[in-house]
Each structure stands twice: as C-alpha cells, then as structure tokens.
CSV table of N, CA and C in Angstrom, one decimal:
chain,number,residue,atom,x,y,z
A,1,UNK,N,3.7,6.4,-12.8
A,1,UNK,CA,2.8,6.1,-13.8
A,1,UNK,C,2.2,7.4,-14.3
A,2,UNK,N,2.0,7.5,-15.6
A,2,UNK,CA,1.5,8.7,-16.2
A,2,UNK,C,0.4,8.4,-17.2
A,3,UNK,N,-0.7,9.1,-17.0
A,3,UNK,CA,-1.8,9.0,-18.0
A,3,UNK,C,-1.5,9.8,-19.3
A,4,UNK,N,-1.7,9.2,-20.4
A,4,UNK,CA,-1.6,9.8,-21.7
A,4,UNK,C,-3.0,9.9,-22.3
A,5,UNK,N,-3.2,11.1,-22.9
A,5,UNK,CA,-4.5,11.2,-23.7
A,5,UNK,C,-4.1,11.5,-25.1
A,6,UNK,N,-5.1,11.7,-25.9
A,6,UNK,CA,-4.8,11.8,-27.4
A,6,UNK,C,-3.9,13.0,-27.7
A,7,UNK,N,-4.0,14.0,-26.8
A,7,UNK,CA,-3.1,15.2,-27.1
A,7,UNK,C,-1.8,15.2,-26.4
A,8,UNK,N,-1.5,14.1,-25.7
A,8,UNK,CA,-0.2,13.9,-25.1
A,8,UNK,C,0.9,13.7,-26.1
A,9,UNK,N,2.1,14.2,-25.7
A,9,UNK,CA,3.3,13.9,-26.6
A,9,UNK,C,4.1,12.9,-25.9
A,10,UNK,N,4.5,11.9,-26.6
A,10,UNK,CA,5.4,10.8,-26.0
A,10,UNK,C,6.8,11.4,-25.8
A,11,UNK,N,7.3,11.0,-24.6
A,11,UNK,CA,8.7,11.5,-24.3
A,11,UNK,C,9.6,10.4,-24.1
A,12,UNK,N,9.4,9.3,-24.9
A,12,UNK,CA,10.2,8.1,-24.8
A,12,UNK,C,10.1,7.4,-26.1
A,13,UNK,N,11.0,6.4,-26.3
A,13,UNK,CA,10.9,5.5,-27.4
A,13,UNK,C,11.1,6.0,-28.8
A,14,UNK,N,10.9,5.1,-29.7
A,14,UNK,CA,11.1,5.5,-31.1
A,14,UNK,C,10.2,6.5,-31.7
A,15,UNK,N,9.1,6.8,-31.0
A,15,UNK,CA,8.1,7.8,-31.4
A,15,UNK,C,8.2,9.0,-30.5
A,16,UNK,N,9.3,9.2,-29.8
A,16,UNK,CA,9.6,10.3,-28.9
A,16,UNK,C,9.2,11.6,-29.7
A,17,UNK,N,8.4,12.5,-29.1
A,17,UNK,CA,8.0,13.7,-29.7
A,17,UNK,C,6.7,13.6,-30.5
A,18,UNK,N,6.2,12.4,-30.7
A,18,UNK,CA,4.9,12.2,-31.5
A,18,UNK,C,3.7,12.5,-30.5
A,19,UNK,N,2.7,13.0,-31.1
A,19,UNK,CA,1.4,13.2,-30.4
A,19,UNK,C,0.7,11.9,-30.5
A,20,UNK,N,0.1,11.4,-29.4
A,20,UNK,CA,-0.6,10.1,-29.3
A,20,UNK,C,-1.7,10.0,-30.4
A,21,UNK,N,-2.4,11.0,-30.7
A,21,UNK,CA,-3.4,11.0,-31.7
A,21,UNK,C,-2.8,10.7,-33.1
A,22,UNK,N,-1.7,11.3,-33.4
A,22,UNK,CA,-1.0,11.1,-34.7
A,22,UNK,C,-0.4,9.6,-34.7
A,23,UNK,N,0.0,9.2,-33.6
A,23,UNK,CA,0.6,7.8,-33.5
A,23,UNK,C,-0.6,6.8,-33.7
A,24,UNK,N,-1.8,7.1,-33.2
A,24,UNK,CA,-2.9,6.2,-33.3
A,24,UNK,C,-3.2,6.0,-34.8
A,25,UNK,N,-3.0,7.1,-35.6
A,25,UNK,CA,-3.3,7.0,-37.0
A,25,UNK,C,-2.1,6.2,-37.7
A,26,UNK,N,-0.9,6.5,-37.3
A,26,UNK,CA,0.3,6.0,-37.9
A,26,UNK,C,0.6,4.5,-37.5
A,27,UNK,N,0.5,4.2,-36.2
A,27,UNK,CA,0.9,2.9,-35.7
A,27,UNK,C,0.2,2.7,-34.4
A,28,UNK,N,-1.0,2.4,-34.4
A,28,UNK,CA,-1.8,2.2,-33.1
A,28,UNK,C,-1.2,1.0,-32.3
A,29,UNK,N,-0.7,0.0,-33.0
A,29,UNK,CA,-0.1,-1.2,-32.4
A,29,UNK,C,1.0,-0.8,-31.4
A,30,UNK,N,1.7,0.3,-31.7
A,30,UNK,CA,2.8,0.7,-30.9
A,30,UNK,C,2.2,1.2,-29.5
A,31,UNK,N,1.1,1.8,-29.5
A,31,UNK,CA,0.4,2.2,-28.3
A,31,UNK,C,0.1,1.0,-27.4
A,32,UNK,N,-0.4,-0.1,-28.1
A,32,UNK,CA,-0.7,-1.3,-27.4
A,32,UNK,C,0.6,-1.9,-26.8
A,33,UNK,N,1.7,-1.8,-27.6
A,33,UNK,CA,3.0,-2.3,-27.2
A,33,UNK,C,3.4,-1.6,-25.9
A,34,UNK,N,3.1,-0.2,-25.9
A,34,UNK,CA,3.5,0.6,-24.7
A,34,UNK,C,2.7,0.2,-23.5
A,35,UNK,N,1.4,-0.1,-23.7
A,35,UNK,CA,0.6,-0.6,-22.6
A,35,UNK,C,1.2,-1.8,-21.9
A,36,UNK,N,1.6,-2.7,-22.8
A,36,UNK,CA,2.2,-4.0,-22.3
A,36,UNK,C,3.6,-3.9,-21.7
A,37,UNK,N,4.4,-3.1,-22.4
A,37,UNK,CA,5.9,-3.1,-22.1
A,37,UNK,C,6.4,-1.9,-21.3
A,38,UNK,N,5.7,-0.7,-21.3
A,38,UNK,CA,6.2,0.5,-20.7
A,38,UNK,C,5.5,0.6,-19.3
A,39,UNK,N,6.2,0.4,-18.3
A,39,UNK,CA,5.6,0.4,-16.9
A,39,UNK,C,4.8,1.6,-16.6
A,40,UNK,N,5.3,2.8,-17.0
A,40,UNK,CA,4.7,4.1,-16.6
A,40,UNK,C,3.6,4.6,-17.5
A,41,UNK,N,3.4,3.8,-18.6
A,41,UNK,CA,2.5,4.3,-19.7
A,41,UNK,C,1.1,3.8,-19.3
A,42,UNK,N,0.1,4.8,-19.3
A,42,UNK,CA,-1.3,4.5,-19.0
A,42,UNK,C,-2.2,5.3,-19.8
A,43,UNK,N,-3.3,4.8,-20.3
A,43,UNK,CA,-4.4,5.5,-20.9
A,43,UNK,C,-5.7,5.1,-20.3
A,44,UNK,N,-6.6,6.0,-20.3
A,44,UNK,CA,-7.9,5.7,-19.7
A,44,UNK,C,-8.9,5.2,-20.8
A,45,UNK,N,-10.1,4.8,-20.3
A,45,UNK,CA,-11.1,4.1,-21.2
A,45,UNK,C,-11.5,5.1,-22.3
A,46,UNK,N,-11.7,6.3,-22.0
A,46,UNK,CA,-12.1,7.3,-23.1
A,46,UNK,C,-11.1,7.4,-24.1
A,47,UNK,N,-9.8,7.4,-23.8
A,47,UNK,CA,-8.7,7.4,-24.8
A,47,UNK,C,-8.7,6.1,-25.6
A,48,UNK,N,-9.0,5.0,-25.0
A,48,UNK,CA,-9.1,3.8,-25.7
A,48,UNK,C,-10.2,3.9,-26.7
A,49,UNK,N,-11.3,4.4,-26.3
A,49,UNK,CA,-12.5,4.5,-27.3
A,49,UNK,C,-12.1,5.4,-28.4
A,50,UNK,N,-11.4,6.5,-28.1
A,50,UNK,CA,-11.1,7.4,-29.2
A,50,UNK,C,-10.1,6.8,-30.2
A,51,UNK,N,-9.2,6.0,-29.7
A,51,UNK,CA,-8.2,5.3,-30.5
A,51,UNK,C,-8.9,4.3,-31.4
A,52,UNK,N,-9.9,3.6,-30.8
A,52,UNK,CA,-10.7,2.6,-31.5
A,52,UNK,C,-11.5,3.2,-32.7
A,53,UNK,N,-11.8,4.5,-32.6
A,53,UNK,CA,-12.5,5.2,-33.7
A,53,UNK,C,-11.5,5.4,-34.9
A,54,UNK,N,-10.3,5.6,-34.5
A,54,UNK,CA,-9.2,5.7,-35.5
A,54,UNK,C,-8.8,4.4,-36.1
A,55,UNK,N,-8.6,3.4,-35.2
A,55,UNK,CA,-8.1,2.1,-35.5
A,55,UNK,C,-8.9,1.1,-34.8
A,56,UNK,N,-10.0,0.6,-35.4
A,56,UNK,CA,-11.0,-0.3,-34.7
A,56,UNK,C,-10.4,-1.6,-34.1
A,57,UNK,N,-9.3,-2.1,-34.6
A,57,UNK,CA,-8.7,-3.3,-34.1
A,57,UNK,C,-7.8,-3.1,-32.9
A,58,UNK,N,-7.8,-1.8,-32.4
A,58,UNK,CA,-6.9,-1.5,-31.2
A,58,UNK,C,-7.4,-2.2,-30.0
A,59,UNK,N,-6.4,-2.6,-29.2
A,59,UNK,CA,-6.6,-3.3,-27.9
A,59,UNK,C,-7.5,-4.5,-28.0
A,60,UNK,N,-7.3,-5.4,-28.9
A,60,UNK,CA,-8.0,-6.6,-29.0
A,60,UNK,C,-7.3,-7.7,-28.3
A,61,UNK,N,-6.1,-7.5,-28.0
A,61,UNK,CA,-5.3,-8.6,-27.3
A,61,UNK,C,-5.8,-8.7,-25.8
A,62,UNK,N,-6.0,-9.9,-25.4
A,62,UNK,CA,-6.4,-10.2,-24.0
A,62,UNK,C,-5.4,-9.7,-23.0
A,63,UNK,N,-4.1,-10.0,-23.4
A,63,UNK,CA,-3.0,-9.6,-22.5
A,63,UNK,C,-2.9,-8.1,-22.3
A,64,UNK,N,-3.1,-7.4,-23.4
A,64,UNK,CA,-3.0,-5.9,-23.3
A,64,UNK,C,-4.2,-5.4,-22.4
A,65,UNK,N,-5.4,-5.9,-22.6
A,65,UNK,CA,-6.5,-5.5,-21.8
A,65,UNK,C,-6.3,-5.8,-20.3
A,66,UNK,N,-5.8,-7.0,-20.0
A,66,UNK,CA,-5.5,-7.4,-18.6
A,66,UNK,C,-4.5,-6.4,-18.0
A,67,UNK,N,-3.4,-6.2,-18.7
A,67,UNK,CA,-2.4,-5.3,-18.2
A,67,UNK,C,-2.9,-3.9,-18.0
A,68,UNK,N,-3.7,-3.4,-19.0
A,68,UNK,CA,-4.2,-2.0,-18.8
A,68,UNK,C,-5.2,-1.9,-17.6
A,69,UNK,N,-6.0,-3.0,-17.5
A,69,UNK,CA,-6.9,-3.0,-16.3
A,69,UNK,C,-6.2,-3.0,-15.0
A,70,UNK,N,-5.1,-3.8,-15.0
A,70,UNK,CA,-4.3,-3.9,-13.7
A,70,UNK,C,-3.6,-2.5,-13.5
A,71,UNK,N,-3.1,-1.9,-14.5
A,71,UNK,CA,-2.5,-0.6,-14.3
A,71,UNK,C,-3.5,0.5,-13.8
A,72,UNK,N,-4.7,0.5,-14.4
A,72,UNK,CA,-5.7,1.4,-13.9
A,72,UNK,C,-6.1,1.1,-12.4
A,73,UNK,N,-6.2,-0.2,-12.1
A,73,UNK,CA,-6.5,-0.5,-10.7
A,73,UNK,C,-5.4,0.0,-9.8
A,74,UNK,N,-4.1,-0.3,-10.2
A,74,UNK,CA,-3.0,0.2,-9.4
A,74,UNK,C,-3.0,1.7,-9.2
A,75,UNK,N,-3.3,2.4,-10.3
A,75,UNK,CA,-3.4,3.9,-10.3
A,75,UNK,C,-4.4,4.3,-9.3
A,76,UNK,N,-5.6,3.7,-9.4
A,76,UNK,CA,-6.7,4.1,-8.5
A,76,UNK,C,-6.3,3.8,-7.0
A,77,UNK,N,-5.6,2.7,-6.7
A,77,UNK,CA,-5.2,2.4,-5.4
A,77,UNK,C,-4.2,3.4,-4.9
A,78,UNK,N,-3.3,3.8,-5.7
A,78,UNK,CA,-2.3,4.8,-5.3
A,78,UNK,C,-2.9,6.1,-5.0
A,79,UNK,N,-3.9,6.5,-5.9
A,79,UNK,CA,-4.6,7.7,-5.6
A,79,UNK,C,-5.4,7.7,-4.3
A,80,UNK,N,-6.0,6.6,-4.0
A,80,UNK,CA,-6.7,6.5,-2.7
A,80,UNK,C,-5.7,6.6,-1.5
A,81,UNK,N,-4.6,5.9,-1.6
A,81,UNK,CA,-3.6,6.0,-0.6
A,81,UNK,C,-3.0,7.4,-0.4
A,82,UNK,N,-2.8,8.1,-1.5
A,82,UNK,CA,-2.3,9.4,-1.5
A,82,UNK,C,-3.4,10.4,-0.8
A,83,UNK,N,-4.6,10.2,-1.2
A,83,UNK,CA,-5.7,11.0,-0.6
A,83,UNK,C,-5.8,10.7,0.9
A,84,UNK,N,-5.7,9.5,1.3
A,84,UNK,CA,-5.7,9.2,2.7
A,84,UNK,C,-4.5,9.8,3.4
A,85,UNK,N,-3.3,9.7,2.8
A,85,UNK,CA,-2.2,10.3,3.5
A,85,UNK,C,-2.3,11.8,3.6
A,86,UNK,N,-2.8,12.5,2.6
A,86,UNK,CA,-3.0,13.9,2.7
A,86,UNK,C,-4.1,14.2,3.8
A,87,UNK,N,-5.1,13.5,3.8
A,87,UNK,CA,-6.2,13.7,4.8
A,87,UNK,C,-5.6,13.5,6.2
A,88,UNK,N,-4.8,12.5,6.4
A,88,UNK,CA,-4.2,12.3,7.7
A,88,UNK,C,-3.2,13.4,8.1
A,89,UNK,N,-2.5,13.9,7.1
A,89,UNK,CA,-1.5,15.0,7.3
A,89,UNK,C,-2.2,16.3,7.7
A,90,UNK,N,-3.3,16.5,7.0
A,90,UNK,CA,-4.1,17.8,7.2
A,90,UNK,C,-4.8,17.8,8.5
A,91,UNK,N,-5.2,16.6,9.0
A,91,UNK,CA,-5.9,16.5,10.3
A,91,UNK,C,-5.0,16.5,11.5
A,92,UNK,N,-3.7,16.3,11.3
A,92,UNK,CA,-2.7,16.2,12.4
A,92,UNK,C,-2.2,17.6,12.7
A,93,UNK,N,-2.7,18.2,13.7
A,93,UNK,CA,-2.3,19.6,14.1
A,93,UNK,C,-1.1,19.6,15.1
A,94,UNK,N,-0.6,18.5,15.4
A,94,UNK,CA,0.5,18.4,16.4
A,94,UNK,C,1.8,18.7,15.7
A,95,UNK,N,2.8,19.1,16.4
A,95,UNK,CA,4.1,19.2,15.8
A,95,UNK,C,5.0,18.0,16.2
A,96,UNK,N,6.2,18.0,15.6
A,96,UNK,CA,7.1,17.0,15.9
A,96,UNK,C,7.5,16.9,17.4
A,97,UNK,N,7.3,18.0,18.1
A,97,UNK,CA,7.7,18.1,19.5
A,97,UNK,C,6.6,17.7,20.4
A,98,UNK,N,5.4,17.5,19.9
A,98,UNK,CA,4.2,17.1,20.8
A,98,UNK,C,4.1,15.6,20.8
A,99,UNK,N,5.0,15.0,21.5
A,99,UNK,CA,5.0,13.5,21.7
A,99,UNK,C,5.5,13.2,23.1
A,100,UNK,N,5.3,12.0,23.5
A,100,UNK,CA,5.7,11.5,24.8
A,100,UNK,C,7.2,11.4,25.0
A,101,UNK,N,7.9,11.4,23.9
A,101,UNK,CA,9.4,11.2,24.0
A,101,UNK,C,10.2,12.5,24.0
A,102,UNK,N,9.5,13.6,23.7
A,102,UNK,CA,10.2,14.9,23.6
A,102,UNK,C,10.5,15.4,25.1
A,103,UNK,N,11.7,15.8,25.3
A,103,UNK,CA,12.1,16.3,26.6
A,103,UNK,C,12.8,17.6,26.4
A,104,UNK,N,12.1,18.7,26.7
A,104,UNK,CA,12.6,20.1,26.5
A,104,UNK,C,13.8,20.3,27.3
A,105,UNK,N,14.0,19.6,28.4
A,105,UNK,CA,15.2,19.8,29.2
A,105,UNK,C,16.5,19.3,28.5
A,106,UNK,N,16.4,18.5,27.5
A,106,UNK,CA,17.6,18.0,26.8
A,106,UNK,C,18.2,19.0,25.8
A,107,UNK,N,17.4,20.1,25.5
A,107,UNK,CA,17.9,21.0,24.5
A,107,UNK,C,19.0,21.9,25.0
C-alpha cells in the first residue's frame, strides 16, 4: 500500500504520470475510483481535505469512505506490527547459534 499526496505522481492507470493535484482539478472522481478499486492506493485525511477544496463533491460516496477508512486502519495495523517486529529484533542480542538445539560438536 502506498500513500499518495497532492504532489505524488501516479504510476499506474490511464492517468499514469499525472500529479494528483492536477488530477483533482481534471477528474477528481478518478481518485475516488482509485480508492475503491486500486488495492495499493491510499490517501490520508489531509489530502482528502485538500482535494475537497478543489472539488467539493469529492468522496461523498459511502462506499468510498468505508473503503478508505478500512485501508487507513489496515495501514496503521501494519505499521504497528512492523514497529513491534523491529523492536523485537533490536532487543534480541542472541545469535542463531545461541539456542538449546545448537551443538558445536556437529560442525
């Protein structure tokens, strides 16, 4: 999943190479379509608010709002898991050889 902001350039689809801010002016409904249909596409609340300044009817669909909220929740959960994994890795000072099953005599 990737967060896009207004300065991000799309690297997929029919607007490949377009900056999100330009796309918001040209066809904001495509951004909503991306939220619903493109699994890796994600924008945050501040980006939503900026797009609404350009196109006030942006993200009025209940379905799009639900999907965006679910994507943000999934993103946050993944970030927490990644942080926990990093924390566990950094706190583990043992090596692969420091366990009850390692037998130096077998080398």
